[in-house]
Amino acid sequence: MTRTSMISGIRPTGELHVGNYYGALKGLVEAQERYEARYFIADLHSLTTHPKPDQLRSYVIETARNYVAGGVDPQRCTLYVQSSLAAEICELHTYLSMVMPLGELMRVPTFKEKAKRHPDNINYGLVGYPVLMAADILLFKTERVMVGEDQLVHLEIARTIARRFNQLYGDVFPEAQPIIENAGRVPSLAGSGKMSKSDGAATYISLKDDGTAIGEKVRRTVSDPLRVYREEPGHPTVEGCNVFHLHSYFTGEAERETIAEQCRRAEIGCVACKGQLAANLNAVVEPFRLRHARLSEADAVDVLRIGRDKAREKAQSVIAEVRQAIGLLMV
Ligand code: ATP
Ligand code: MG
């Protein structure tokens, strides 16, 4: 039985934290069991901001290592770097760009926002970002796309492009449906906002932190601001206590209920509660850390080569069909 095809893009960033694990990685690992899954490291997309060449290369390799260490299995899915299929993606991008009105691209909220924040760097590629994303998706006639909520507008554009292309040239592309990433934002250790890499290493639990570092970071995290003394009852809710909020993502329901009960009765103090959280975080991080250490850069590059070849086979057959549909002379 053929599986429904799906795709998801991964930003080439150097390091992952437990927020990325919960919000992105976990979903990809689960999806590869159910779908014909393709995951790509979106290095072409990242060029809109002109990363340094050496840094880009090392980030791509590290990202592949991270995702494989996190359970993305090259036997169960296709993991490739976007630029390794640049010939096919960029060719399709050209065709798709002809059916997409410029005015609509310039009205996309994410574009307007970026243009406002970086008025000195409104490059052509930035405007065309959603068209390039449409090429990523349509290149495999993909049926599902795993995205964060913030990418839904872009996916809608990909659907529009598919529809317009089909109207002009016949029924070539399906209109891809979204699969939304794990909802919920793992909170920052700083006590407000979501966990983010850009806020500094003290505010997140890296998937490479060891048990001692995790214990130390969790110990320093703000907990319930209204509970000043150990003898006072606490407020174990997502809103009332940042540590409890973190428990809601990384601690099983039964254990969480017990902690909440003990906290409300002042039977457990913040130190012990944080100890339990640190242990549960370490249970997520440790297997990752060990697998990551065993995986060399060369192993990661090998995985990407295998992925490139698998992805290219399908991509080239779609490109041939598209050329035919458009009426390009095959010489
Ligand atoms: P940056 O600070 O550079 O934006 P980040 O830490 O926010 O980095 P991203 O690279 O933007 O991480 O996001 C990678 C993936 O992880 C995305 O799918 C995003 O939705 C998810 N993600 C990021 N932070 C969290 C979080 N705190 N909780 C859940 N998911 C998250
Ligand atoms: Mg982010």
Short mmCIF file of C-alpha atoms and ligand atoms in Angstrom, two decimals:
data_model
loop_
_atom_site.label_atom_id
_atom_site.label_comp_id
_atom_site.label_asym_id
_atom_site.label_seq_id
_atom_site.Cartn_x
_atom_site.Cartn_y
_atom_site.Cartn_z
CA MET A 1 0.00 0.00 0.00
CA THR A 2 1.41 3.39 -0.88
CA ARG A 3 1.55 5.89 1.93
CA THR A 4 0.41 9.48 1.78
CA SER A 5 3.37 11.70 0.98
CA MET A 6 4.42 14.46 3.35
CA ILE A 7 7.22 16.96 3.62
CA SER A 8 8.70 19.25 6.22
CA GLY A 9 11.51 21.80 6.09
CA ILE A 10 14.13 22.17 8.81
CA ARG A 11 16.04 25.39 9.51
CA PRO A 12 19.79 24.81 9.51
CA THR A 13 20.61 25.94 13.03
CA GLY A 14 23.58 24.72 15.03
CA GLU A 15 21.96 23.39 18.15
CA LEU A 16 18.62 22.08 19.35
CA HIS A 17 16.86 22.60 22.66
CA VAL A 18 14.08 20.64 24.34
CA GLY A 19 11.55 23.11 22.88
CA ASN A 20 12.64 22.16 19.37
CA TYR A 21 12.48 18.53 20.44
CA TYR A 22 8.89 18.86 21.59
CA GLY A 23 7.67 21.25 18.88
CA ALA A 24 9.42 19.86 15.82
CA LEU A 25 11.66 16.82 16.13
CA LYS A 26 9.19 14.57 17.96
CA GLY A 27 6.53 15.17 15.30
CA LEU A 28 8.91 14.28 12.48
CA VAL A 29 10.00 11.08 14.20
CA GLU A 30 6.36 10.04 14.62
CA ALA A 31 5.36 11.06 11.10
CA GLN A 32 8.00 8.94 9.39
CA GLU A 33 6.11 5.85 10.61
CA ARG A 34 2.85 6.93 9.01
CA TYR A 35 3.80 8.83 5.88
CA GLU A 36 6.10 8.62 2.93
CA ALA A 37 8.11 11.35 4.62
CA ARG A 38 10.65 13.75 3.15
CA TYR A 39 12.56 16.14 5.38
CA PHE A 40 14.90 18.74 3.98
CA ILE A 41 17.37 21.12 5.52
CA ALA A 42 16.32 24.47 4.11
CA ASP A 43 19.68 26.00 3.25
CA LEU A 44 18.47 27.83 0.13
CA HIS A 45 15.76 29.56 2.15
CA SER A 46 18.32 30.68 4.72
CA LEU A 47 20.32 32.55 2.06
CA THR A 48 17.89 35.47 2.21
CA THR A 49 19.84 36.62 5.27
CA HIS A 50 23.36 35.94 3.83
CA PRO A 51 24.83 33.53 6.41
CA LYS A 52 28.63 33.11 6.39
CA PRO A 53 29.62 30.27 3.99
CA ASP A 54 31.60 28.20 6.52
CA GLN A 55 28.97 28.64 9.15
CA LEU A 56 26.19 27.60 6.78
CA ARG A 57 28.06 24.43 5.81
CA SER A 58 28.78 23.44 9.40
CA TYR A 59 25.22 24.23 10.48
CA VAL A 60 23.78 22.03 7.74
CA ILE A 61 25.96 19.09 8.78
CA GLU A 62 25.22 19.66 12.46
CA THR A 63 21.50 19.88 11.75
CA ALA A 64 21.61 16.54 9.94
CA ARG A 65 23.51 15.02 12.88
CA ASN A 66 21.01 16.44 15.33
CA TYR A 67 17.95 15.16 13.53
CA VAL A 68 19.39 11.70 12.98
CA ALA A 69 20.51 11.57 16.63
CA GLY A 70 16.98 12.61 17.56
CA GLY A 71 15.44 9.66 15.74
CA VAL A 72 14.88 10.83 12.17
CA ASP A 73 15.76 7.55 10.52
CA PRO A 74 17.16 7.58 6.97
CA GLN A 75 15.73 4.08 6.52
CA ARG A 76 12.22 5.33 7.26
CA CYS A 77 12.25 8.70 5.56
CA THR A 78 14.23 10.75 3.05
CA LEU A 79 16.47 13.37 4.63
CA TYR A 80 18.27 15.69 2.22
CA VAL A 81 19.70 19.16 1.89
CA GLN A 82 17.56 21.48 -0.20
CA SER A 83 20.57 22.70 -2.22
CA SER A 84 21.51 19.16 -3.24
CA LEU A 85 18.34 19.25 -5.35
CA ALA A 86 18.85 22.86 -6.40
CA ALA A 87 18.74 22.01 -10.12
CA GLU A 88 15.24 20.53 -9.85
CA ILE A 89 13.88 22.92 -7.21
CA CYS A 90 15.07 26.04 -8.97
CA GLU A 91 13.79 24.86 -12.32
CA LEU A 92 10.35 24.25 -10.87
CA HIS A 93 10.56 27.55 -9.01
CA THR A 94 10.98 29.33 -12.36
CA TYR A 95 7.86 27.73 -13.82
CA LEU A 96 5.83 28.41 -10.70
CA SER A 97 6.98 32.02 -10.52
CA MET A 98 5.17 32.64 -13.83
CA VAL A 99 1.75 31.87 -12.36
CA MET A 100 2.16 33.90 -9.16
CA PRO A 101 1.22 37.59 -9.25
CA LEU A 102 3.86 39.82 -7.65
CA GLY A 103 1.28 41.99 -5.90
CA GLU A 104 -0.01 39.02 -3.90
CA LEU A 105 3.51 38.11 -2.75
CA MET A 106 4.15 41.65 -1.60
CA ARG A 107 1.01 41.60 0.51
CA VAL A 108 2.04 38.47 2.46
CA PRO A 109 2.18 39.51 6.14
CA THR A 110 5.49 37.72 6.87
CA PHE A 111 7.10 39.51 3.93
CA LYS A 112 5.80 42.91 5.00
CA GLU A 113 7.02 42.31 8.52
CA LYS A 114 10.51 41.24 7.40
CA ALA A 115 10.76 44.13 4.96
CA LYS A 116 9.87 46.52 7.74
CA ARG A 117 12.45 45.04 10.13
CA HIS A 118 15.23 44.92 7.51
CA PRO A 119 14.48 47.67 5.00
CA ASP A 120 18.10 47.50 3.80
CA ASN A 121 17.77 43.86 2.72
CA ILE A 122 14.57 43.40 0.75
CA ASN A 123 15.99 41.04 -1.81
CA TYR A 124 14.19 39.38 -4.70
CA GLY A 125 14.51 35.99 -2.98
CA LEU A 126 12.72 37.26 0.11
CA VAL A 127 9.66 38.24 -1.93
CA GLY A 128 9.79 34.89 -3.73
CA TYR A 129 10.19 32.82 -0.56
CA PRO A 130 6.65 31.35 -0.76
CA VAL A 131 7.20 30.40 -4.42
CA LEU A 132 10.41 28.58 -3.53
CA MET A 133 8.51 26.85 -0.74
CA ALA A 134 5.82 25.86 -3.25
CA ALA A 135 8.57 24.34 -5.41
CA ASP A 136 9.86 22.33 -2.41
CA ILE A 137 6.40 20.88 -1.93
CA LEU A 138 5.19 20.42 -5.49
CA LEU A 139 8.45 18.87 -6.68
CA PHE A 140 7.23 15.57 -5.19
CA LYS A 141 3.50 16.16 -5.69
CA THR A 142 3.37 16.17 -1.90
CA GLU A 143 -0.02 15.69 -0.24
CA ARG A 144 0.72 16.85 3.33
CA VAL A 145 3.06 19.47 4.72
CA MET A 146 4.07 19.59 8.37
CA VAL A 147 4.33 23.24 9.36
CA GLY A 148 4.10 25.55 12.32
CA GLU A 149 1.03 27.79 12.51
CA ASP A 150 3.15 30.69 11.27
CA GLN A 151 3.73 28.95 7.93
CA LEU A 152 0.06 28.37 7.10
CA VAL A 153 -0.14 31.50 4.95
CA HIS A 154 2.77 30.25 2.87
CA LEU A 155 1.20 26.86 2.47
CA GLU A 156 -1.99 28.53 1.26
CA ILE A 157 0.08 30.25 -1.44
CA ALA A 158 1.53 26.89 -2.48
CA ARG A 159 -2.03 25.59 -2.83
CA THR A 160 -3.02 28.60 -4.91
CA ILE A 161 0.00 28.14 -7.15
CA ALA A 162 -0.84 24.45 -7.66
CA ARG A 163 -4.41 25.39 -8.58
CA ARG A 164 -3.37 28.07 -11.05
CA PHE A 165 -0.78 25.84 -12.64
CA ASN A 166 -3.34 23.07 -13.04
CA GLN A 167 -5.84 25.49 -14.61
CA LEU A 168 -3.28 26.47 -17.22
CA TYR A 169 -1.62 23.15 -17.89
CA GLY A 170 -3.86 20.32 -16.71
CA ASP A 171 -4.08 18.34 -13.55
CA VAL A 172 -0.45 17.98 -12.47
CA PHE A 173 -0.24 18.94 -8.79
CA PRO A 174 -2.30 18.02 -5.73
CA GLU A 175 -3.22 20.77 -3.27
CA ALA A 176 -1.23 19.93 -0.17
CA GLN A 177 -2.99 19.88 3.21
CA PRO A 178 -1.32 21.06 6.39
CA ILE A 179 -0.37 18.92 9.35
CA ILE A 180 0.20 21.30 12.21
CA GLU A 181 3.24 20.74 14.40
CA ASN A 182 2.80 19.87 18.06
CA ALA A 183 0.89 22.77 19.52
CA GLY A 184 2.22 24.33 22.68
CA ARG A 185 5.33 26.31 23.34
CA VAL A 186 7.84 25.04 25.85
CA PRO A 187 8.54 28.01 28.12
CA SER A 188 11.90 29.67 28.57
CA LEU A 189 13.93 29.01 31.70
CA ALA A 190 14.06 32.78 32.05
CA GLY A 191 10.47 32.74 33.26
CA SER A 192 8.66 34.46 30.41
CA GLY A 193 8.10 33.73 26.77
CA LYS A 194 8.94 30.57 24.87
CA MET A 195 12.26 28.76 25.01
CA SER A 196 14.44 30.16 22.20
CA LYS A 197 17.98 29.58 21.10
CA SER A 198 18.58 33.28 20.56
CA ASP A 199 18.00 34.14 24.24
CA GLY A 200 21.25 32.56 25.44
CA ALA A 201 22.30 29.14 26.74
CA ALA A 202 21.12 29.80 30.30
CA THR A 203 17.51 30.10 29.11
CA TYR A 204 17.22 26.74 27.38
CA ILE A 205 18.03 23.08 27.92
CA SER A 206 20.17 22.03 25.01
CA LEU A 207 19.85 18.49 23.72
CA LYS A 208 23.59 18.31 24.35
CA ASP A 209 23.51 19.32 28.02
CA ASP A 210 24.66 16.62 30.43
CA GLY A 211 22.88 15.69 33.65
CA THR A 212 24.90 18.15 35.73
CA ALA A 213 24.23 21.08 33.39
CA ILE A 214 20.51 20.25 33.28
CA GLY A 215 20.36 20.04 37.09
CA GLU A 216 22.15 23.36 37.41
CA LYS A 217 19.98 25.20 34.87
CA VAL A 218 16.75 23.87 36.33
CA ARG A 219 17.89 24.78 39.85
CA ARG A 220 18.31 28.42 38.76
CA THR A 221 14.93 28.60 37.01
CA VAL A 222 12.30 30.83 38.56
CA SER A 223 9.42 28.86 40.02
CA ASP A 224 6.33 30.11 41.83
CA PRO A 225 6.89 33.80 42.66
CA LEU A 226 4.09 33.75 45.25
CA ARG A 227 5.64 30.93 47.24
CA VAL A 228 8.37 32.60 49.24
CA TYR A 229 8.84 30.06 52.03
CA ARG A 230 9.04 26.29 51.85
CA GLU A 231 6.19 26.00 54.41
CA GLU A 232 3.74 27.92 52.20
CA PRO A 233 1.47 26.09 49.78
CA GLY A 234 2.39 26.62 46.12
CA HIS A 235 0.40 27.29 42.95
CA PRO A 236 1.16 24.39 40.64
CA THR A 237 -0.51 25.60 37.46
CA VAL A 238 0.86 26.44 34.03
CA GLU A 239 0.25 30.14 34.68
CA GLY A 240 1.35 30.14 38.33
CA CYS A 241 4.71 28.40 38.13
CA ASN A 242 7.23 28.16 35.32
CA VAL A 243 8.62 24.90 36.68
CA PHE A 244 5.16 23.36 36.68
CA HIS A 245 4.67 24.64 33.14
CA LEU A 246 7.82 22.74 32.15
CA HIS A 247 6.54 19.64 33.99
CA SER A 248 3.43 19.80 31.78
CA TYR A 249 5.63 18.97 28.77
CA PHE A 250 8.16 16.57 30.21
CA THR A 251 6.55 14.80 33.17
CA GLY A 252 3.97 12.03 32.92
CA GLU A 253 0.43 12.78 34.08
CA ALA A 254 0.43 10.61 37.21
CA GLU A 255 3.74 11.98 38.48
CA ARG A 256 2.59 15.52 37.70
CA GLU A 257 -0.64 15.08 39.64
CA THR A 258 1.30 13.84 42.66
CA ILE A 259 3.71 16.77 42.52
CA ALA A 260 0.82 19.25 42.21
CA GLU A 261 -0.96 17.71 45.18
CA GLN A 262 2.18 17.73 47.35
CA CYS A 263 2.99 21.30 46.30
CA ARG A 264 -0.50 22.55 47.20
CA ARG A 265 -0.07 20.96 50.64
CA ALA A 266 3.50 22.25 51.02
CA GLU A 267 4.68 18.66 51.37
CA ILE A 268 7.28 19.14 48.67
CA GLY A 269 9.61 22.11 48.20
CA CYS A 270 10.83 23.70 44.98
CA VAL A 271 14.23 22.04 45.21
CA ALA A 272 12.78 18.52 45.17
CA CYS A 273 10.22 19.42 42.50
CA LYS A 274 12.99 20.83 40.30
CA GLY A 275 15.01 17.67 40.90
CA GLN A 276 12.17 15.61 39.44
CA LEU A 277 11.91 17.92 36.46
CA ALA A 278 15.66 17.73 35.83
CA ALA A 279 15.52 13.93 35.92
CA ASN A 280 12.68 13.85 33.40
CA LEU A 281 14.44 16.32 31.11
CA ASN A 282 17.58 14.24 31.31
CA ALA A 283 15.59 11.17 30.28
CA VAL A 284 14.78 12.98 27.01
CA VAL A 285 18.21 14.49 26.51
CA GLU A 286 20.54 11.65 27.47
CA PRO A 287 19.71 9.16 24.69
CA PHE A 288 20.01 12.03 22.23
CA ARG A 289 23.38 13.07 23.61
CA LEU A 290 24.78 9.55 23.43
CA ARG A 291 23.58 8.96 19.87
CA HIS A 292 24.88 12.35 18.79
CA ALA A 293 28.33 11.59 20.19
CA ARG A 294 28.47 8.34 18.22
CA LEU A 295 27.52 9.99 14.94
CA SER A 296 30.39 11.61 13.03
CA GLU A 297 30.14 14.47 10.56
CA ALA A 298 31.05 12.01 7.82
CA ASP A 299 28.11 9.79 8.86
CA ALA A 300 25.79 12.78 8.58
CA VAL A 301 27.07 13.64 5.11
CA ASP A 302 26.57 10.01 4.01
CA VAL A 303 22.96 10.16 5.17
CA LEU A 304 22.44 13.34 3.17
CA ARG A 305 23.90 11.75 0.02
CA ILE A 306 21.56 8.79 0.26
CA GLY A 307 18.67 11.18 0.82
CA ARG A 308 19.65 13.30 -2.16
CA ASP A 309 19.64 10.29 -4.50
CA LYS A 310 16.31 9.01 -3.25
CA ALA A 311 14.67 12.42 -3.50
CA ARG A 312 16.13 13.19 -6.91
CA GLU A 313 14.63 10.12 -8.53
CA LYS A 314 11.07 11.23 -7.78
CA ALA A 315 11.85 14.90 -8.44
CA GLN A 316 13.15 14.21 -11.92
CA SER A 317 10.06 12.29 -12.92
CA VAL A 318 7.85 15.18 -11.79
CA ILE A 319 10.04 17.70 -13.64
CA ALA A 320 9.72 15.65 -16.84
CA GLU A 321 5.94 15.65 -16.48
CA VAL A 322 5.89 19.40 -15.84
CA ARG A 323 8.00 20.18 -18.93
CA GLN A 324 5.68 18.05 -21.00
CA ALA A 325 2.57 19.76 -19.57
CA ILE A 326 3.97 23.25 -20.20
CA GLY A 327 4.81 22.35 -23.77
CA LEU A 328 8.56 22.78 -23.61
CA LEU A 329 10.27 21.18 -26.57
CA MET A 330 12.12 18.08 -25.37
CA VAL A 331 15.39 17.99 -27.27
P1 ATP B 1 15.49 31.21 17.12
O1 ATP B 1 15.62 31.80 18.49
O2 ATP B 1 16.73 31.33 16.27
O3 ATP B 1 14.21 31.59 16.40
P2 ATP B 1 14.26 28.83 18.08
O4 ATP B 1 14.82 28.35 19.35
O5 ATP B 1 12.99 29.63 18.14
O6 ATP B 1 15.41 29.64 17.35
P3 ATP B 1 13.63 27.71 15.54
O7 ATP B 1 14.82 27.28 14.72
O8 ATP B 1 12.99 29.02 15.25
O9 ATP B 1 14.06 27.62 17.09
O10 ATP B 1 12.51 26.60 15.46
C1 ATP B 1 12.74 25.26 15.07
C2 ATP B 1 11.47 24.47 15.31
O11 ATP B 1 11.24 24.33 16.71
C3 ATP B 1 10.22 25.13 14.75
O12 ATP B 1 9.41 24.11 14.22
C4 ATP B 1 9.56 25.77 15.96
O13 ATP B 1 8.14 25.83 15.84
C5 ATP B 1 9.96 24.81 17.08
N1 ATP B 1 10.12 25.51 18.37
C6 ATP B 1 11.00 26.51 18.64
N2 ATP B 1 10.93 26.89 19.92
C7 ATP B 1 9.96 26.11 20.49
C8 ATP B 1 9.41 26.02 21.81
N3 ATP B 1 9.84 26.78 22.80
N4 ATP B 1 8.41 25.12 22.02
C9 ATP B 1 7.96 24.33 21.03
N5 ATP B 1 8.44 24.35 19.78
C10 ATP B 1 9.43 25.23 19.49
MG MG B 2 12.23 30.74 16.31
#
